[in-house]
XYZ file of C-alpha atoms in Angstrom:
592
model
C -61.594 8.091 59.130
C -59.373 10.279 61.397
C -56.668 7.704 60.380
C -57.137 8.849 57.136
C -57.785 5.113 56.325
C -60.289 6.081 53.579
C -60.657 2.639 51.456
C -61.016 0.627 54.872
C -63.626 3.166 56.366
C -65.546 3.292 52.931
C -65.892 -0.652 53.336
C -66.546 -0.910 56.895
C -69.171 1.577 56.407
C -70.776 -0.066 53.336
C -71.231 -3.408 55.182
C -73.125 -1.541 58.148
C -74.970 -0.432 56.113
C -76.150 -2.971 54.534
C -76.541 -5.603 57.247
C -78.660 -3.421 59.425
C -80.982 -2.652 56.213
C -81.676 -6.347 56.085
C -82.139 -6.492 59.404
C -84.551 -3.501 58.852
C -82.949 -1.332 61.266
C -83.769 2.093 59.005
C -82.704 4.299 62.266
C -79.154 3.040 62.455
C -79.256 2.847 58.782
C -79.337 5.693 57.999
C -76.451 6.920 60.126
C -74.280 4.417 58.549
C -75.553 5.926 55.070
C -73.462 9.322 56.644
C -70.600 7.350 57.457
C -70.576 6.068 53.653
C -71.064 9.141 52.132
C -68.043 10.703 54.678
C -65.900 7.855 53.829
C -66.478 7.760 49.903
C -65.647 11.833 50.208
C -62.234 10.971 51.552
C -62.006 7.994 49.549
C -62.390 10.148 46.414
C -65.697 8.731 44.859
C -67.680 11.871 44.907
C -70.780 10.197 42.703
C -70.860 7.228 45.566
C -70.834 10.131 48.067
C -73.756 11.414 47.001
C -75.912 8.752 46.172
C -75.381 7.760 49.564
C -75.886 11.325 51.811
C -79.292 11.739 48.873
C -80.515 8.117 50.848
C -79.752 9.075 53.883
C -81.723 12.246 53.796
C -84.775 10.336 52.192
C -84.767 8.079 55.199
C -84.473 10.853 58.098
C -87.043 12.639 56.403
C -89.335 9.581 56.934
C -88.179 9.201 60.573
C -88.946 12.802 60.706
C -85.231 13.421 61.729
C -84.675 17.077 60.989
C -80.858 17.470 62.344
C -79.713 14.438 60.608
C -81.360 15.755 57.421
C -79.661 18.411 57.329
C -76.711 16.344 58.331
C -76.550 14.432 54.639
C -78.142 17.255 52.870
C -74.920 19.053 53.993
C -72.876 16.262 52.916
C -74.613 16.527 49.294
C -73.344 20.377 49.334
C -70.180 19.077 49.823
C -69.992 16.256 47.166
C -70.909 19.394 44.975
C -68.010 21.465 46.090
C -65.596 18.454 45.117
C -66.795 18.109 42.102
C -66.727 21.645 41.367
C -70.221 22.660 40.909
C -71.340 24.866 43.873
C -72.760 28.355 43.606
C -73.756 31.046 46.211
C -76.856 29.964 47.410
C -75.106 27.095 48.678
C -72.887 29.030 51.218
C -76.305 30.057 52.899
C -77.560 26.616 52.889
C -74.417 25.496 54.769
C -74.851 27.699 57.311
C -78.603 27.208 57.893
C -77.514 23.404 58.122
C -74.835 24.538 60.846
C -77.732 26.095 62.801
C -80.218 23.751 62.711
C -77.744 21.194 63.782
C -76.682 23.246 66.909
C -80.696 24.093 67.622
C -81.061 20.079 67.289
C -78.026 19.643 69.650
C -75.662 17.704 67.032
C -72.653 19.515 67.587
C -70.684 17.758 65.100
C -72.979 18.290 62.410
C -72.981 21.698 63.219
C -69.102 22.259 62.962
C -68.608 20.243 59.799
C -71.511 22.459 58.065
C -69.966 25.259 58.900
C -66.684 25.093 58.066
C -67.951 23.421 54.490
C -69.448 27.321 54.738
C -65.756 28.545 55.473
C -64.688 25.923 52.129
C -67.652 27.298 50.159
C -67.012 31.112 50.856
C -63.255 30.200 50.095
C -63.746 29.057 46.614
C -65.929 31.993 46.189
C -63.108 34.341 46.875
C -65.501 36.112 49.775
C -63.561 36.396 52.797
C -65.336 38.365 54.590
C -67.918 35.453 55.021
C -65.323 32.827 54.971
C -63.504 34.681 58.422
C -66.657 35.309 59.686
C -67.814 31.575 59.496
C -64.363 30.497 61.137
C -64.009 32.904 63.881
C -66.799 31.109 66.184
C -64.226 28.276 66.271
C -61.491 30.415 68.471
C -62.253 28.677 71.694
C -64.535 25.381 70.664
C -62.011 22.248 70.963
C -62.238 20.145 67.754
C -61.393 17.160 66.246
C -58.196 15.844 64.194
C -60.591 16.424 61.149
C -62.046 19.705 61.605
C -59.069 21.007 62.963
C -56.903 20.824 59.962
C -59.689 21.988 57.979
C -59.828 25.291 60.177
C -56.125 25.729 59.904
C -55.873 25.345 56.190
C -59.304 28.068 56.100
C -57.491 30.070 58.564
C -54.140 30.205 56.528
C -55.944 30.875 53.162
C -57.527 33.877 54.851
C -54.504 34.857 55.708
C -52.856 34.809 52.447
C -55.442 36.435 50.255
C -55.574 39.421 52.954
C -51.569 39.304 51.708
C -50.542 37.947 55.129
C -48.159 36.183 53.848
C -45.921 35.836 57.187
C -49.340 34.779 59.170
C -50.320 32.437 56.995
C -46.579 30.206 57.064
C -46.759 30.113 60.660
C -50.307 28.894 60.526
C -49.239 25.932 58.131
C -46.029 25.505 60.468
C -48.083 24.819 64.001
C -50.426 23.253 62.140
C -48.240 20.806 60.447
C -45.889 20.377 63.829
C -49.430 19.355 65.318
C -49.564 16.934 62.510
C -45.886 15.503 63.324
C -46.294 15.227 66.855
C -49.998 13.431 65.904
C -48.142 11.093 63.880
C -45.379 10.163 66.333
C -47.926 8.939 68.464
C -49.665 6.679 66.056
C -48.454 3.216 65.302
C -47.715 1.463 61.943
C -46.091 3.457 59.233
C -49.517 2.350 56.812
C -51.594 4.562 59.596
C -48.650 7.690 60.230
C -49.094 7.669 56.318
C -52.508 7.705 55.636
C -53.091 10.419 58.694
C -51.101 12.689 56.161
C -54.439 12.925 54.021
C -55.476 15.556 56.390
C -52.378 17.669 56.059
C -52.033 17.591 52.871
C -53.713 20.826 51.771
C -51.457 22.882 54.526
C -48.651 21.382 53.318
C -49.224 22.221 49.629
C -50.258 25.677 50.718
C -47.167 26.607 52.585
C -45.209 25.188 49.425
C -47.124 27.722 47.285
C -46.513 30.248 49.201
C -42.697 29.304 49.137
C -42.859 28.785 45.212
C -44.590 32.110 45.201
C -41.650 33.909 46.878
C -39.078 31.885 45.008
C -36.320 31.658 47.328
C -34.532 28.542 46.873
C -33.718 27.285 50.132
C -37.251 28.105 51.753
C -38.727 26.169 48.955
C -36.577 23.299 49.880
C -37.653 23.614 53.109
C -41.264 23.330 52.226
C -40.499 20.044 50.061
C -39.029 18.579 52.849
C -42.115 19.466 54.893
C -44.387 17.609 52.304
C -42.906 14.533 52.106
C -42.263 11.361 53.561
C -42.500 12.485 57.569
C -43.693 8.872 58.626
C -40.360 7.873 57.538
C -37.926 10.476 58.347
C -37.487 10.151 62.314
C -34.899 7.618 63.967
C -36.897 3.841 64.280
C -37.829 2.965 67.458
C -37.622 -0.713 67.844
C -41.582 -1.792 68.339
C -42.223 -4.521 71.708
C -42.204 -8.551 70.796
C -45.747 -9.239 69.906
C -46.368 -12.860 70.358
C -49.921 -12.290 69.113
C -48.925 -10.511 65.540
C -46.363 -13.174 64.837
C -49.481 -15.904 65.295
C -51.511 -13.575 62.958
C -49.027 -13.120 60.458
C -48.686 -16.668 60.363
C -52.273 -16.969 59.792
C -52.383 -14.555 57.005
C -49.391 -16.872 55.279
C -51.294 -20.292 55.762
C -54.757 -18.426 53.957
C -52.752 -17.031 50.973
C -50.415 -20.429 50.611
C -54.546 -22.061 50.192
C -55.321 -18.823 47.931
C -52.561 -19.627 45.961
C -52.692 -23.682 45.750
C -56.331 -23.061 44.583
C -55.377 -20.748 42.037
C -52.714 -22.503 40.147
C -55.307 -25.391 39.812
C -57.324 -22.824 38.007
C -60.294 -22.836 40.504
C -61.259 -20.208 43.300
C -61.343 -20.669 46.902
C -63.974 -18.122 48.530
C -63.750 -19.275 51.893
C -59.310 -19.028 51.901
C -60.003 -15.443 50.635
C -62.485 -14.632 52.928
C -59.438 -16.023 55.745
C -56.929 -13.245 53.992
C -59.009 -10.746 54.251
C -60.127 -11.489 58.292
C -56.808 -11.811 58.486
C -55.278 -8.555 57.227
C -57.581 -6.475 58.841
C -56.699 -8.129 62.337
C -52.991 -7.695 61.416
C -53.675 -3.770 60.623
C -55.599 -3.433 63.999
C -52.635 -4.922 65.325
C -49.550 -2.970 64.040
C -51.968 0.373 64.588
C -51.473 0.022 68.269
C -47.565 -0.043 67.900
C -45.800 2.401 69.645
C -44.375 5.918 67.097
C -41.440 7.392 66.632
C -40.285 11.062 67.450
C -40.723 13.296 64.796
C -37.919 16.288 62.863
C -38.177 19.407 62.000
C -38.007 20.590 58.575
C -35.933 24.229 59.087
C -32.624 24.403 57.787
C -32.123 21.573 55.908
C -30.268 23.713 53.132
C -27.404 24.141 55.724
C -27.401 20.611 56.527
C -26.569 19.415 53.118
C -23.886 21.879 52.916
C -21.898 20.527 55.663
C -23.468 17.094 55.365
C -21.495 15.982 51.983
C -19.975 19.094 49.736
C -19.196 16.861 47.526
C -22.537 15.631 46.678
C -25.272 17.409 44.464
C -28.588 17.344 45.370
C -32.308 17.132 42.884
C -35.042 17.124 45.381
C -38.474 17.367 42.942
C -42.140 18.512 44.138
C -45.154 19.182 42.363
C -47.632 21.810 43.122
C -50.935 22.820 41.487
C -49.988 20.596 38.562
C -46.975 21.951 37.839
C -43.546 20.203 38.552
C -40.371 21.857 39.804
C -37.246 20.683 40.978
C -34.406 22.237 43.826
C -30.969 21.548 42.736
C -28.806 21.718 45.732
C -24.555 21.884 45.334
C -22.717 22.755 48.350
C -23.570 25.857 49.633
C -25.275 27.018 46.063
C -29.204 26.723 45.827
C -31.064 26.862 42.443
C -35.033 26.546 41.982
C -36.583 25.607 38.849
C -39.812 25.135 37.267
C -39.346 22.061 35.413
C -43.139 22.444 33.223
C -46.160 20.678 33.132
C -46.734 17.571 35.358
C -49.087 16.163 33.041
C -46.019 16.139 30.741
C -43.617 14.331 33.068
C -46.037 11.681 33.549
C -46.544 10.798 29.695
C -42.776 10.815 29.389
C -42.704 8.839 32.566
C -44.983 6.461 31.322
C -43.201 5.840 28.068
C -40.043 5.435 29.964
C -41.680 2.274 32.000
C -43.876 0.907 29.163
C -40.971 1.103 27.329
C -38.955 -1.257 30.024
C -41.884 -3.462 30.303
C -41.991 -4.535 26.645
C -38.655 -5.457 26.696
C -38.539 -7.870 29.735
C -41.288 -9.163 28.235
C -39.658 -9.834 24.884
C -36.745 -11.017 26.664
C -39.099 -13.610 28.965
C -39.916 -15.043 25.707
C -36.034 -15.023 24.350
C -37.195 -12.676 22.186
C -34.230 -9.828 21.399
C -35.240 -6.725 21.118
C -33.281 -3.240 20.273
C -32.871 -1.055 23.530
C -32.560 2.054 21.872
C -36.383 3.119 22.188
C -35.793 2.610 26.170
C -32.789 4.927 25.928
C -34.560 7.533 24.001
C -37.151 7.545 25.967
C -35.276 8.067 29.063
C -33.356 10.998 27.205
C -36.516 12.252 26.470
C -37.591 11.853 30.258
C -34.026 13.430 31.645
C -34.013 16.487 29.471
C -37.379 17.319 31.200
C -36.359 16.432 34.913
C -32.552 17.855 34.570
C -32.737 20.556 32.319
C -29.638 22.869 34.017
C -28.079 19.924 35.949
C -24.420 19.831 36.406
C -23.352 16.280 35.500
C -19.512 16.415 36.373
C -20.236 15.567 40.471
C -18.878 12.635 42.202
C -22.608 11.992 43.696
C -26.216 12.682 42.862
C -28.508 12.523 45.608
C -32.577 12.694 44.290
C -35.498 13.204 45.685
C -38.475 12.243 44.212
C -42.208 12.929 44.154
C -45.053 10.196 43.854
C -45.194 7.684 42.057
C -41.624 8.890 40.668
C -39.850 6.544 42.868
C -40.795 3.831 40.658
C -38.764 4.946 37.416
C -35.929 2.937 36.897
C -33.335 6.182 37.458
C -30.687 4.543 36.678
C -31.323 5.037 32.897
C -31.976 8.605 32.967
C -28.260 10.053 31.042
C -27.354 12.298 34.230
C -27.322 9.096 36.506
C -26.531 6.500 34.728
C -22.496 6.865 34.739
C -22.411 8.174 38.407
C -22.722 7.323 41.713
C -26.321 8.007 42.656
C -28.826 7.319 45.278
C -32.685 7.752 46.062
C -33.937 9.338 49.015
C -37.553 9.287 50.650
C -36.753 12.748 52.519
C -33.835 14.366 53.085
C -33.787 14.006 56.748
C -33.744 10.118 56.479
C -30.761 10.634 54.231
C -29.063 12.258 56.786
C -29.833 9.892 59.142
C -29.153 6.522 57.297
C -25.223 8.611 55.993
C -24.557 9.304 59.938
C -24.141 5.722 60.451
C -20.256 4.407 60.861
C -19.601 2.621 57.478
C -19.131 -1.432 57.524
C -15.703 -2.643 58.517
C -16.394 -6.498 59.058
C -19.593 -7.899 57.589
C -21.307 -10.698 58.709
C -23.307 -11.455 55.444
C -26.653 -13.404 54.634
C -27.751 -14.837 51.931
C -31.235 -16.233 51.280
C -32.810 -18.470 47.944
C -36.389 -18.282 48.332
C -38.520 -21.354 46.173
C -40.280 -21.651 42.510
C -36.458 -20.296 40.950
C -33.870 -22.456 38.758
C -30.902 -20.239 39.808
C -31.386 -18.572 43.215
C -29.253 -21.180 45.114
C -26.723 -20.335 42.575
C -27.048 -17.085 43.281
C -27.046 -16.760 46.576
C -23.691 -19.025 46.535
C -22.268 -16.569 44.076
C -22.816 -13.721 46.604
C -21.291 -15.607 49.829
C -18.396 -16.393 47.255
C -17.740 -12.693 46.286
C -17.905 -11.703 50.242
C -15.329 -15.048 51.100
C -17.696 -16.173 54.063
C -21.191 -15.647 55.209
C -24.876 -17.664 55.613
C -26.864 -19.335 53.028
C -30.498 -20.100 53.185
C -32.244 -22.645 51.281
C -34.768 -24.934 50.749
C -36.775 -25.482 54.238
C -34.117 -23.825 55.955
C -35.288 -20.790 54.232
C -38.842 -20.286 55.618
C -40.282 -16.508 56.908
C -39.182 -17.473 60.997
C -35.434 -18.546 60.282
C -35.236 -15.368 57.619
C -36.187 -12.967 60.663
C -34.136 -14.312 62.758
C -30.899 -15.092 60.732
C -30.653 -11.382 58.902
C -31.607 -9.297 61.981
C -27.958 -7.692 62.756
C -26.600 -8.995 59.656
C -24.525 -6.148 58.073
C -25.307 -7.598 54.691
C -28.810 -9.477 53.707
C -29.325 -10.427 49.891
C -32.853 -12.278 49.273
C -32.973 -14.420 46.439
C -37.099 -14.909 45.648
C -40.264 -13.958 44.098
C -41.872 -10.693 44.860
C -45.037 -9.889 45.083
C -46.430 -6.229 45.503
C -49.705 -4.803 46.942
C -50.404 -1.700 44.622
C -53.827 -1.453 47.018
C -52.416 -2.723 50.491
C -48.701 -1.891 50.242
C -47.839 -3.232 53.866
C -49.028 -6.903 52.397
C -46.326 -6.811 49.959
C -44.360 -9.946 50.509
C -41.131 -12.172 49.515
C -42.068 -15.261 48.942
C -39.782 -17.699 51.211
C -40.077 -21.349 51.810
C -43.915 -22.211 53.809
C -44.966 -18.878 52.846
C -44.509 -15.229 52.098
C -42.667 -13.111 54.626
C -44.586 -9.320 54.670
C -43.253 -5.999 54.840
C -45.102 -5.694 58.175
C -42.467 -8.124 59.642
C -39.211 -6.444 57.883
C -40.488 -3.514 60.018
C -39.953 -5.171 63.181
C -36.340 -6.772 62.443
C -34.258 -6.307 65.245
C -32.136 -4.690 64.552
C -32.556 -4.342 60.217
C -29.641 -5.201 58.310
C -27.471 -2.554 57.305
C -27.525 -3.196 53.743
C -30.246 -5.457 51.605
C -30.068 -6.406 48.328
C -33.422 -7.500 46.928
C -33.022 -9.642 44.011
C -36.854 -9.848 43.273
C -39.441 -8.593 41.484
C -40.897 -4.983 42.126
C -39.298 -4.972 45.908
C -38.439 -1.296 44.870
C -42.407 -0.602 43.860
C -44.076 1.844 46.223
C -47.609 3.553 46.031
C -48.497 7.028 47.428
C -51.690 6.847 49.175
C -51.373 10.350 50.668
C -48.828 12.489 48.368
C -46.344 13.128 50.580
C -45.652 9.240 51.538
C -44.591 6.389 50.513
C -45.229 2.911 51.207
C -43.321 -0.226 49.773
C -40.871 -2.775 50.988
C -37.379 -0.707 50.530
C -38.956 2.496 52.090
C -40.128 0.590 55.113
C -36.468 -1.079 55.321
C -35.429 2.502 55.577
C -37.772 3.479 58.018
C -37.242 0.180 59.971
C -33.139 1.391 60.167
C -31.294 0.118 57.372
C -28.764 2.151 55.975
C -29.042 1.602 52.237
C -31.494 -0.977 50.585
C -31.185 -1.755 46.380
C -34.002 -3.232 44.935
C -35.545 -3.431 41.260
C -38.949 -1.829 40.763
C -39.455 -4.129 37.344
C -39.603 -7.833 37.117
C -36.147 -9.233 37.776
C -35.416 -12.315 35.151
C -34.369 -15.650 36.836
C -31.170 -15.949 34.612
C -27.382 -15.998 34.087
C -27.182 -12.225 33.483
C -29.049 -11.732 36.953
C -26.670 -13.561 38.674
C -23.686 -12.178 37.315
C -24.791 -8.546 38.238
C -25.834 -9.475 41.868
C -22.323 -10.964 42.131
C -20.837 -8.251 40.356
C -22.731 -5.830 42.984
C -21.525 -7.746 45.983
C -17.431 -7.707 44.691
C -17.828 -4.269 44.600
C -19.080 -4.066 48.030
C -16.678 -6.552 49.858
C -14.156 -4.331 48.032
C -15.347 -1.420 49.749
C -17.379 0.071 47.742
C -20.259 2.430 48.711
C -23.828 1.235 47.574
């Protein structure tokens, strides 16, 4: 839970539970009931919350358990505070739980119930009660939990007593705490689930910078909120002999998974292997060393003398509204772009839209492109309402699940030189690296595809020299250790990705898949990658302000520019002609 691991907590939790009620351990039970209903909070299921902190309660009642009553009764109070339905009386329950708790020496109880009383009196607009309920915290040392929640209490105070000033620099520390917390944690999956617990600073300071409306602290703040997991130089993790074994592991149970499957029958016990599997590979990679975190300040200045050539749309979202920052040179606009309910719809369209027509096209079916064009107009007039289009180079930033769009439709980007960023800081980063001069280029043709030995020989031809992988050659071992260094990989292949475990999103290579965890640990990653499969551009969100996907962890891992398709890429003669097409332009010197 203080990972902020919410879906693997929930399930951990759930299986206690139930193994030590058929085991009729009711005690221990019942405590796991807490850790269900904590978990399913975090985890967003407010109903499953409930039900679970309403069982626990039954069963300390029985056991004549006071404290932990109160415990899940306070838990209750809280499901009722998510889901928007609390009134007065509960603030006083809340802090009768917090007493008890103390009287009954559970100390932790006591805390959470009353800063739920500092949440409670916080929605209720009293501050007088909500200060008062915080202020025994000044000296008490607290968890990673609690301790955000008192910050983001302590902030809100702060603002709505018009201390503006105060309440920044509260979000600030609070969020530096969060960096340096982070830095020390290992696996980019954990550094950006832990962001769960920041979240609500974050958004607060960027309200408070929306509310003043000054451009470049606003662009501050949206560098604050997102993608800080990803946004520090890599630090190359230690050979691990015993995640390589698991890894390997986890490929033999899902080559079963799949051999069963395309059979048409289900194998129980080579899922039950994946999952073992996965969650020894996440214990693993969580005990990987972190990277150094960066400061947000000043980035406005940095993208002046960075590139003043280059124009700038970095987008955020706050309290369901979406706005964009528009940076050229040394000039600085802010603008509300309108409802983010509307955005998504158009969003939508746009990628329904795209889906159709691959589709149609799987099928040989032609189909008229215009509705994907005017849906993309449609989708461009709302994200670049005042944009300049005349610059050399757009950089964007974008928000969510807005990395997904294909961007290069959108009328302001699709006759220029653009590129997507997860942050601007790993921008800067990735354009401070010296550009190629000679490239030692791979190419790899994973199985199951008519043309990707053609195209991988296309690509080698366009460069005049480089690698090919194939066949056996072109298993998940070889890969690694062939493209580490190489200033130029291009992966021919299937893709497969994880919308609910984004780390297990995989190529699929000869013997079985290679995962993103492993293109984290390349040594070093290649410079540039070319992805020529199937939604190795797709990336979920799990806490707002990351991301997690293949290209972003390339990024993150050190590469300076990755280009990969967040649709389904067709195995066919117009495939192969672009990737060759993309790969003259580069051995000509081209920038990606």
């Amino acid at each position: 839970l203080a990972a902020g691991l919410a879906r693997e907590a929930l399930a951990t939790a759930e299986r206690s539970a139930t193994r030590l009620g058929a085991t009729g351990d009711h005690a221990d039970r019942a405590e796991a009931l807490l850790l269900v209903a904590r978990s399913a909070i975090f985890a967003g299921r407010p109903d499953r919350a409930s039900a679970a902190a309403h069982e626990a309660s039954a069963l300390f009642s029985l056991q004549h358990r006071a404290g932990w009553s109160s415990a899940a009764d306070a838990l209750a109070i809280e499901c009722r505070l998510l889901s928007g339905r609390i009134v007065e009386a509960d603030l006083d329950e809340a802090l009768a739980i917090s007493d008890q708790a103390a009287a009954t020496g559970l100390r932790e109880v006591s805390v959470d119930a009353r800063l739920l009383a500092a949440d409670i009196a916080a929605v209720l607009h009293d501050w007088d009660a909500c200060e008062a309920a915080i202020a025994l915290f000044d000296e008490v040392p607290l968890g990673v939990v609690a301790r955000f929640r008192l910050e983001h209490l302590r902030a809100q105070a702060f603002a709505a007593r018009g201390k503006r000033e105060a309440a920044v620099q509260t979000c600030i520390v609070a969020l530096d705490t969060f960096a340096d917390l982070a830095a020390a944690l290992g696996g980019t999956e954990m550094r950006a689930s832990v962001a769960i617990h920041a979240n609500h600073l974050a958004g607060l300071g960027l309200r408070l910078a929306l509310d003043e409306g000054d451009p470049a602290t606003v662009l501050e703040w949206a560098e604050r909120h997102r993608a800080s997991a990803l946004a520090a130089p890599p630090v190359q993790p230690p050979e691990d002999i015993e995640l390589e074994h698991q890894l390997n592991e986890l490929r033999a149970a899902l080559l079963a998974v799949d051999e069963t499957a395309r059979a048409g029958q289900t194998d129980r016990e080579a899922q039950s292997r994946v999952a073992v599997a996965q969650e020894r590979v996440r214990r693993r990679v969580q005990r990987t060393p972190g990277r150094l975190a960066r400061n947000a300040a000043s980035v406005g200045r940095e993208l002046a003398v960075s590139d003043p050539d280059t124009a700038w749309a970095v987008f955020l979202q706050s309290e369901r509204r979406q706005y964009a920052v528009y940076a050229r040179g040394t000039e600085i606009e802010l603008v509300e772009l309108g409802s983010l309910d509307e955005m998504e719809r158009a969003a939508a369209n746009v990628a329904g839209s795209v889906a159709l027509h691959l589709r149609a096209s799987a099928r040989g079916i032609d189909r008229d492109p215009r509705p994907i064009l005017d849906a993309a107009a449609r989708l461009d007039a709302l994200l670049f309402p005042r944009f300049d289009r005349t610059w050399n180079r757009i950089v964007v930033c974008p928000v969510g699940t807005a990395y997904n769009l294909p961007w290069g439709l959108l009328p302001t980007l699709r006759d220029t030189h653009f590129v997507l960023t997860p942050s601007i800081a790993a921008y800067l980063r990735c354009q401070r690296m010296e550009p190629l001069e000679q490239s030692r280029v791979v190419a790899v043709a994973g199985p199951g595809l008519d043309l990707a030995e053609h195209e991988v020989r296309q690509v080698i031809a366009a460069h005049g020299a480089g690698d090919v992988l194939s066949g056996t050659s072109a298993d998940a071992d070889r890969v690694k250790q062939v493209i580490s260094g190489a200033d130029i990989a291009h992966i021919a292949c299937h893709g497969r990705f994880e919308f609910e475990s984004p780390m297990f999103s995989s190529l699929e290579l000869h013997g079985g898949p290679m995962f993103v965890h492993e293109f984290e640990r390349l040594r070093p990653c290649p410079r540039v990658t070319v992805l020529s499969a199937c939604h190795a551009g797709s990336h979920t969100a799990p806490a707002e302000r990351e991301i997690l996907g293949l290209s972003a962890s390339l990024v993150a891992a050190g590469a300076r520019s990755v280009v990969a398709a967040t649709f389904a890429v067709p195995d066919s003669a117009a495939t192969v002609a672009m990737m060759r097409g993309i790969h003259e332009s580069l051995a000509a010197g081209a920038d990606v």
